[in-house]
């Protein structure tokens, strides 16, 4: 968000492109697994992760230190400079948010994986598994596009609570799925 400066409320429009990439990637991955098998999909994943790491390593983070922390301040262990940790986790409130995001991510990944296993139990083709993931992203696109206005109106805290409640409802509904 600091990269966006005064336009941080438009993060959703950037995240929208991430959802489009995820949806298209899921569709392509499902097709690759359908045609070539799992082994090629894992190889593609490794190559794409290396490409992503290369992009992240090329980013310039030097201008993000708004607090003027001294770069010489090392922690007692002689490891990461303290200012870098403060940039990543600037407050206890943010640390709690990160923990909630990690737990929600574990839950979402588990639910998504179980859904794919359910589709596999139904003898669904791999392409359909990719299509299911791609279709799920379609509902995100309009929300990401207008997220700045939604956050301004309702506030980030209430929206995080609402999204967690919606996720719980979704998880409970998925638990009622049965194999016909």
PDB file of C-alpha atoms in Angstrom:
ATOM      1  CA  UNK A   1       0.000   0.000   0.000  1.00  0.00           C
ATOM      2  CA  UNK A   2       2.905   2.332   0.625  1.00  0.00           C
ATOM      3  CA  UNK A   3       3.902   1.963  -3.035  1.00  0.00           C
ATOM      4  CA  UNK A   4       0.571   3.563  -3.933  1.00  0.00           C
ATOM      5  CA  UNK A   5       1.090   6.573  -1.665  1.00  0.00           C
ATOM      6  CA  UNK A   6      -2.011   8.832  -1.620  1.00  0.00           C
ATOM      7  CA  UNK A   7      -3.834   6.407  -3.904  1.00  0.00           C
ATOM      8  CA  UNK A   8      -3.751   3.449  -1.483  1.00  0.00           C
ATOM      9  CA  UNK A   9      -7.571   3.338  -1.621  1.00  0.00           C
ATOM     10  CA  UNK A  10      -7.190   2.058  -5.198  1.00  0.00           C
ATOM     11  CA  UNK A  11      -5.400  -1.115  -4.093  1.00  0.00           C
ATOM     12  CA  UNK A  12      -8.517  -3.109  -5.012  1.00  0.00           C
ATOM     13  CA  UNK A  13      -8.075  -2.174  -8.661  1.00  0.00           C
ATOM     14  CA  UNK A  14      -4.572  -3.657  -8.560  1.00  0.00           C
ATOM     15  CA  UNK A  15      -5.821  -6.699  -6.652  1.00  0.00           C
ATOM     16  CA  UNK A  16      -8.474  -7.120  -9.364  1.00  0.00           C
ATOM     17  CA  UNK A  17      -5.692  -7.959 -11.824  1.00  0.00           C
ATOM     18  CA  UNK A  18      -4.326 -10.496  -9.357  1.00  0.00           C
ATOM     19  CA  UNK A  19      -7.742 -12.184  -9.312  1.00  0.00           C
ATOM     20  CA  UNK A  20      -7.865 -12.182 -13.105  1.00  0.00           C
ATOM     21  CA  UNK A  21      -4.413 -13.772 -13.188  1.00  0.00           C
ATOM     22  CA  UNK A  22      -5.462 -16.366 -10.601  1.00  0.00           C
ATOM     23  CA  UNK A  23      -8.619 -17.219 -12.541  1.00  0.00           C
ATOM     24  CA  UNK A  24      -6.836 -17.537 -15.865  1.00  0.00           C
ATOM     25  CA  UNK A  25      -3.961 -19.418 -14.236  1.00  0.00           C
ATOM     26  CA  UNK A  26      -6.384 -21.902 -12.683  1.00  0.00           C
ATOM     27  CA  UNK A  27      -8.028 -22.470 -16.040  1.00  0.00           C
ATOM     28  CA  UNK A  28      -4.656 -23.005 -17.733  1.00  0.00           C
ATOM     29  CA  UNK A  29      -3.413 -25.252 -14.896  1.00  0.00           C
ATOM     30  CA  UNK A  30      -6.551 -27.396 -15.089  1.00  0.00           C
ATOM     31  CA  UNK A  31      -6.060 -27.763 -18.829  1.00  0.00           C
ATOM     32  CA  UNK A  32      -2.350 -28.585 -18.451  1.00  0.00           C
ATOM     33  CA  UNK A  33      -3.080 -31.278 -15.851  1.00  0.00           C
ATOM     34  CA  UNK A  34      -5.886 -32.657 -18.018  1.00  0.00           C
ATOM     35  CA  UNK A  35      -3.650 -32.957 -21.080  1.00  0.00           C
ATOM     36  CA  UNK A  36      -0.129 -33.489 -19.703  1.00  0.00           C
ATOM     37  CA  UNK A  37      -0.608 -34.721 -16.120  1.00  0.00           C
ATOM     38  CA  UNK A  38       0.424 -33.450 -12.689  1.00  0.00           C
ATOM     39  CA  UNK A  39       4.194 -33.586 -13.214  1.00  0.00           C
ATOM     40  CA  UNK A  40       4.256 -30.745 -15.778  1.00  0.00           C
ATOM     41  CA  UNK A  41       1.974 -28.633 -13.582  1.00  0.00           C
ATOM     42  CA  UNK A  42       4.459 -28.851 -10.687  1.00  0.00           C
ATOM     43  CA  UNK A  43       7.315 -27.906 -13.006  1.00  0.00           C
ATOM     44  CA  UNK A  44       5.352 -24.929 -14.320  1.00  0.00           C
ATOM     45  CA  UNK A  45       4.615 -23.868 -10.750  1.00  0.00           C
ATOM     46  CA  UNK A  46       8.321 -23.897  -9.895  1.00  0.00           C
ATOM     47  CA  UNK A  47       9.243 -21.825 -12.949  1.00  0.00           C
ATOM     48  CA  UNK A  48       6.479 -19.293 -12.269  1.00  0.00           C
ATOM     49  CA  UNK A  49       7.492 -18.999  -8.605  1.00  0.00           C
ATOM     50  CA  UNK A  50      11.088 -18.253  -9.659  1.00  0.00           C
ATOM     51  CA  UNK A  51       9.803 -15.609 -12.086  1.00  0.00           C
ATOM     52  CA  UNK A  52       7.724 -14.068  -9.304  1.00  0.00           C
ATOM     53  CA  UNK A  53      10.741 -14.046  -6.963  1.00  0.00           C
ATOM     54  CA  UNK A  54      12.775 -12.293  -9.677  1.00  0.00           C
ATOM     55  CA  UNK A  55      10.105  -9.584 -10.000  1.00  0.00           C
ATOM     56  CA  UNK A  56       9.911  -9.063  -6.227  1.00  0.00           C
ATOM     57  CA  UNK A  57      13.701  -8.883  -5.930  1.00  0.00           C
ATOM     58  CA  UNK A  58      13.751  -6.206  -8.640  1.00  0.00           C
ATOM     59  CA  UNK A  59      11.434  -3.897  -6.664  1.00  0.00           C
ATOM     60  CA  UNK A  60      12.938  -0.888  -4.898  1.00  0.00           C
ATOM     61  CA  UNK A  61      11.791  -0.801  -1.263  1.00  0.00           C
ATOM     62  CA  UNK A  62      14.225   1.919  -0.172  1.00  0.00           C
ATOM     63  CA  UNK A  63      11.674   4.733  -0.322  1.00  0.00           C
ATOM     64  CA  UNK A  64       9.177   2.995   1.962  1.00  0.00           C
ATOM     65  CA  UNK A  65      10.808   3.930   5.272  1.00  0.00           C
ATOM     66  CA  UNK A  66       8.506   6.818   6.245  1.00  0.00           C
ATOM     67  CA  UNK A  67       9.449   6.799   9.924  1.00  0.00           C
ATOM     68  CA  UNK A  68      13.090   7.719   9.284  1.00  0.00           C
ATOM     69  CA  UNK A  69      14.416   4.652  11.091  1.00  0.00           C
ATOM     70  CA  UNK A  70      18.166   4.396  11.208  1.00  0.00           C
ATOM     71  CA  UNK A  71      19.493   1.604   9.017  1.00  0.00           C
ATOM     72  CA  UNK A  72      22.343   0.930  11.445  1.00  0.00           C
ATOM     73  CA  UNK A  73      19.951  -0.181  14.241  1.00  0.00           C
ATOM     74  CA  UNK A  74      20.498  -3.911  14.466  1.00  0.00           C
ATOM     75  CA  UNK A  75      18.575  -6.191  16.764  1.00  0.00           C
ATOM     76  CA  UNK A  76      20.463  -7.769  19.655  1.00  0.00           C
ATOM     77  CA  UNK A  77      21.133 -10.977  17.715  1.00  0.00           C
ATOM     78  CA  UNK A  78      22.903  -9.172  14.873  1.00  0.00           C
ATOM     79  CA  UNK A  79      20.261 -10.389  12.370  1.00  0.00           C
ATOM     80  CA  UNK A  80      17.753  -8.235  10.517  1.00  0.00           C
ATOM     81  CA  UNK A  81      18.009  -4.515  11.114  1.00  0.00           C
ATOM     82  CA  UNK A  82      15.237  -3.402  13.468  1.00  0.00           C
ATOM     83  CA  UNK A  83      13.935  -0.821  10.989  1.00  0.00           C
ATOM     84  CA  UNK A  84      13.165  -3.589   8.482  1.00  0.00           C
ATOM     85  CA  UNK A  85      11.051  -5.466  11.021  1.00  0.00           C
ATOM     86  CA  UNK A  86       9.241  -2.230  11.902  1.00  0.00           C
ATOM     87  CA  UNK A  87       8.482  -1.716   8.206  1.00  0.00           C
ATOM     88  CA  UNK A  88       6.950  -5.189   7.942  1.00  0.00           C
ATOM     89  CA  UNK A  89       5.053  -5.119  11.236  1.00  0.00           C
ATOM     90  CA  UNK A  90       4.647  -1.499  12.359  1.00  0.00           C
ATOM     91  CA  UNK A  91       2.193  -2.135  15.247  1.00  0.00           C
ATOM     92  CA  UNK A  92       0.515  -4.769  17.402  1.00  0.00           C
ATOM     93  CA  UNK A  93      -2.772  -4.084  15.606  1.00  0.00           C
ATOM     94  CA  UNK A  94      -1.115  -4.901  12.280  1.00  0.00           C
ATOM     95  CA  UNK A  95       0.489  -8.058  13.731  1.00  0.00           C
ATOM     96  CA  UNK A  96      -2.960  -9.255  14.840  1.00  0.00           C
ATOM     97  CA  UNK A  97      -4.327  -8.482  11.383  1.00  0.00           C
ATOM     98  CA  UNK A  98      -1.529 -10.547   9.812  1.00  0.00           C
ATOM     99  CA  UNK A  99      -2.299 -13.461  12.134  1.00  0.00           C
ATOM    100  CA  UNK A 100      -5.996 -13.325  11.203  1.00  0.00           C
ATOM    101  CA  UNK A 101      -5.056 -13.202   7.518  1.00  0.00           C
ATOM    102  CA  UNK A 102      -2.775 -16.237   7.882  1.00  0.00           C
ATOM    103  CA  UNK A 103      -5.435 -18.250   9.720  1.00  0.00           C
ATOM    104  CA  UNK A 104      -8.045 -17.248   7.129  1.00  0.00           C
ATOM    105  CA  UNK A 105      -5.613 -18.208   4.379  1.00  0.00           C
ATOM    106  CA  UNK A 106      -5.132 -21.650   5.917  1.00  0.00           C
ATOM    107  CA  UNK A 107      -8.898 -22.040   6.110  1.00  0.00           C
ATOM    108  CA  UNK A 108      -9.465 -20.889   2.538  1.00  0.00           C
ATOM    109  CA  UNK A 109      -6.717 -23.163   1.218  1.00  0.00           C
ATOM    110  CA  UNK A 110      -8.120 -26.127   3.136  1.00  0.00           C
ATOM    111  CA  UNK A 111     -11.629 -25.459   1.876  1.00  0.00           C
ATOM    112  CA  UNK A 112     -10.433 -25.041  -1.693  1.00  0.00           C
ATOM    113  CA  UNK A 113      -8.361 -28.234  -1.531  1.00  0.00           C
ATOM    114  CA  UNK A 114     -11.282 -30.193  -0.114  1.00  0.00           C
ATOM    115  CA  UNK A 115     -13.528 -28.864  -2.870  1.00  0.00           C
ATOM    116  CA  UNK A 116     -11.049 -30.105  -5.481  1.00  0.00           C
ATOM    117  CA  UNK A 117     -10.911 -33.502  -3.766  1.00  0.00           C
ATOM    118  CA  UNK A 118     -14.706 -33.600  -3.791  1.00  0.00           C
ATOM    119  CA  UNK A 119     -14.741 -32.871  -7.521  1.00  0.00           C
ATOM    120  CA  UNK A 120     -12.164 -35.618  -8.025  1.00  0.00           C
ATOM    121  CA  UNK A 121     -14.398 -38.047  -6.082  1.00  0.00           C
ATOM    122  CA  UNK A 122     -17.160 -37.160  -8.531  1.00  0.00           C
ATOM    123  CA  UNK A 123     -14.764 -38.136 -11.372  1.00  0.00           C
ATOM    124  CA  UNK A 124     -14.734 -34.564 -12.636  1.00  0.00           C
ATOM    125  CA  UNK A 125     -12.070 -33.888 -15.277  1.00  0.00           C
ATOM    126  CA  UNK A 126      -9.074 -31.791 -14.207  1.00  0.00           C
ATOM    127  CA  UNK A 127     -10.221 -29.035 -16.552  1.00  0.00           C
ATOM    128  CA  UNK A 128     -13.444 -28.745 -14.505  1.00  0.00           C
ATOM    129  CA  UNK A 129     -11.409 -28.325 -11.325  1.00  0.00           C
ATOM    130  CA  UNK A 130      -9.541 -25.411 -12.937  1.00  0.00           C
ATOM    131  CA  UNK A 131     -12.806 -23.999 -14.256  1.00  0.00           C
ATOM    132  CA  UNK A 132     -14.346 -24.147 -10.761  1.00  0.00           C
ATOM    133  CA  UNK A 133     -11.484 -22.066  -9.360  1.00  0.00           C
ATOM    134  CA  UNK A 134     -11.680 -19.637 -12.284  1.00  0.00           C
ATOM    135  CA  UNK A 135     -15.420 -19.209 -11.871  1.00  0.00           C
ATOM    136  CA  UNK A 136     -15.007 -18.427  -8.177  1.00  0.00           C
ATOM    137  CA  UNK A 137     -12.805 -15.447  -9.039  1.00  0.00           C
ATOM    138  CA  UNK A 138     -15.469 -13.877 -11.253  1.00  0.00           C
ATOM    139  CA  UNK A 139     -17.488 -12.853  -8.175  1.00  0.00           C
ATOM    140  CA  UNK A 140     -14.442 -11.043  -6.762  1.00  0.00           C
ATOM    141  CA  UNK A 141     -13.829  -8.776  -9.741  1.00  0.00           C
ATOM    142  CA  UNK A 142     -16.593  -6.170  -9.233  1.00  0.00           C
ATOM    143  CA  UNK A 143     -15.895  -6.057  -5.481  1.00  0.00           C
ATOM    144  CA  UNK A 144     -12.203  -5.387  -6.057  1.00  0.00           C
ATOM    145  CA  UNK A 145     -13.029  -2.673  -8.571  1.00  0.00           C
ATOM    146  CA  UNK A 146     -15.234  -0.714  -6.142  1.00  0.00           C
ATOM    147  CA  UNK A 147     -13.378  -1.710  -2.960  1.00  0.00           C
ATOM    148  CA  UNK A 148     -12.044   1.803  -2.332  1.00  0.00           C
ATOM    149  CA  UNK A 149     -15.556   3.238  -2.123  1.00  0.00           C
ATOM    150  CA  UNK A 150     -16.806   0.291  -0.047  1.00  0.00           C
ATOM    151  CA  UNK A 151     -13.949   0.640   2.455  1.00  0.00           C
ATOM    152  CA  UNK A 152     -14.522   4.406   2.686  1.00  0.00           C
ATOM    153  CA  UNK A 153     -18.203   3.852   3.427  1.00  0.00           C
ATOM    154  CA  UNK A 154     -18.119   0.908   5.865  1.00  0.00           C
ATOM    155  CA  UNK A 155     -14.564   0.904   7.206  1.00  0.00           C
ATOM    156  CA  UNK A 156     -11.929  -1.802   6.946  1.00  0.00           C
ATOM    157  CA  UNK A 157     -12.621  -3.381  10.346  1.00  0.00           C
ATOM    158  CA  UNK A 158     -16.312  -4.019   9.715  1.00  0.00           C
ATOM    159  CA  UNK A 159     -15.557  -5.375   6.237  1.00  0.00           C
ATOM    160  CA  UNK A 160     -12.960  -7.799   7.607  1.00  0.00           C
ATOM    161  CA  UNK A 161     -15.505  -9.041  10.146  1.00  0.00           C
ATOM    162  CA  UNK A 162     -18.162  -9.373   7.432  1.00  0.00           C
ATOM    163  CA  UNK A 163     -15.788 -11.303   5.176  1.00  0.00           C
ATOM    164  CA  UNK A 164     -14.862 -13.677   8.021  1.00  0.00           C
ATOM    165  CA  UNK A 165     -18.567 -14.257   8.755  1.00  0.00           C
ATOM    166  CA  UNK A 166     -19.253 -14.927   5.069  1.00  0.00           C
ATOM    167  CA  UNK A 167     -16.348 -17.368   4.975  1.00  0.00           C
ATOM    168  CA  UNK A 168     -17.743 -19.259   7.969  1.00  0.00           C
ATOM    169  CA  UNK A 169     -21.160 -19.467   6.287  1.00  0.00           C
ATOM    170  CA  UNK A 170     -19.521 -20.716   3.068  1.00  0.00           C
ATOM    171  CA  UNK A 171     -17.523 -23.324   4.981  1.00  0.00           C
ATOM    172  CA  UNK A 172     -20.620 -24.609   6.754  1.00  0.00           C
ATOM    173  CA  UNK A 173     -22.561 -24.786   3.481  1.00  0.00           C
ATOM    174  CA  UNK A 174     -19.732 -26.689   1.770  1.00  0.00           C
ATOM    175  CA  UNK A 175     -19.756 -29.185   4.650  1.00  0.00           C
ATOM    176  CA  UNK A 176     -23.255 -30.217   3.581  1.00  0.00           C
ATOM    177  CA  UNK A 177     -22.097 -31.328   0.117  1.00  0.00           C
ATOM    178  CA  UNK A 178     -22.681 -35.004  -0.513  1.00  0.00           C
ATOM    179  CA  UNK A 179     -21.538 -37.344  -3.259  1.00  0.00           C
ATOM    180  CA  UNK A 180     -24.649 -38.325  -5.198  1.00  0.00           C
TER     181      UNK A 180
END
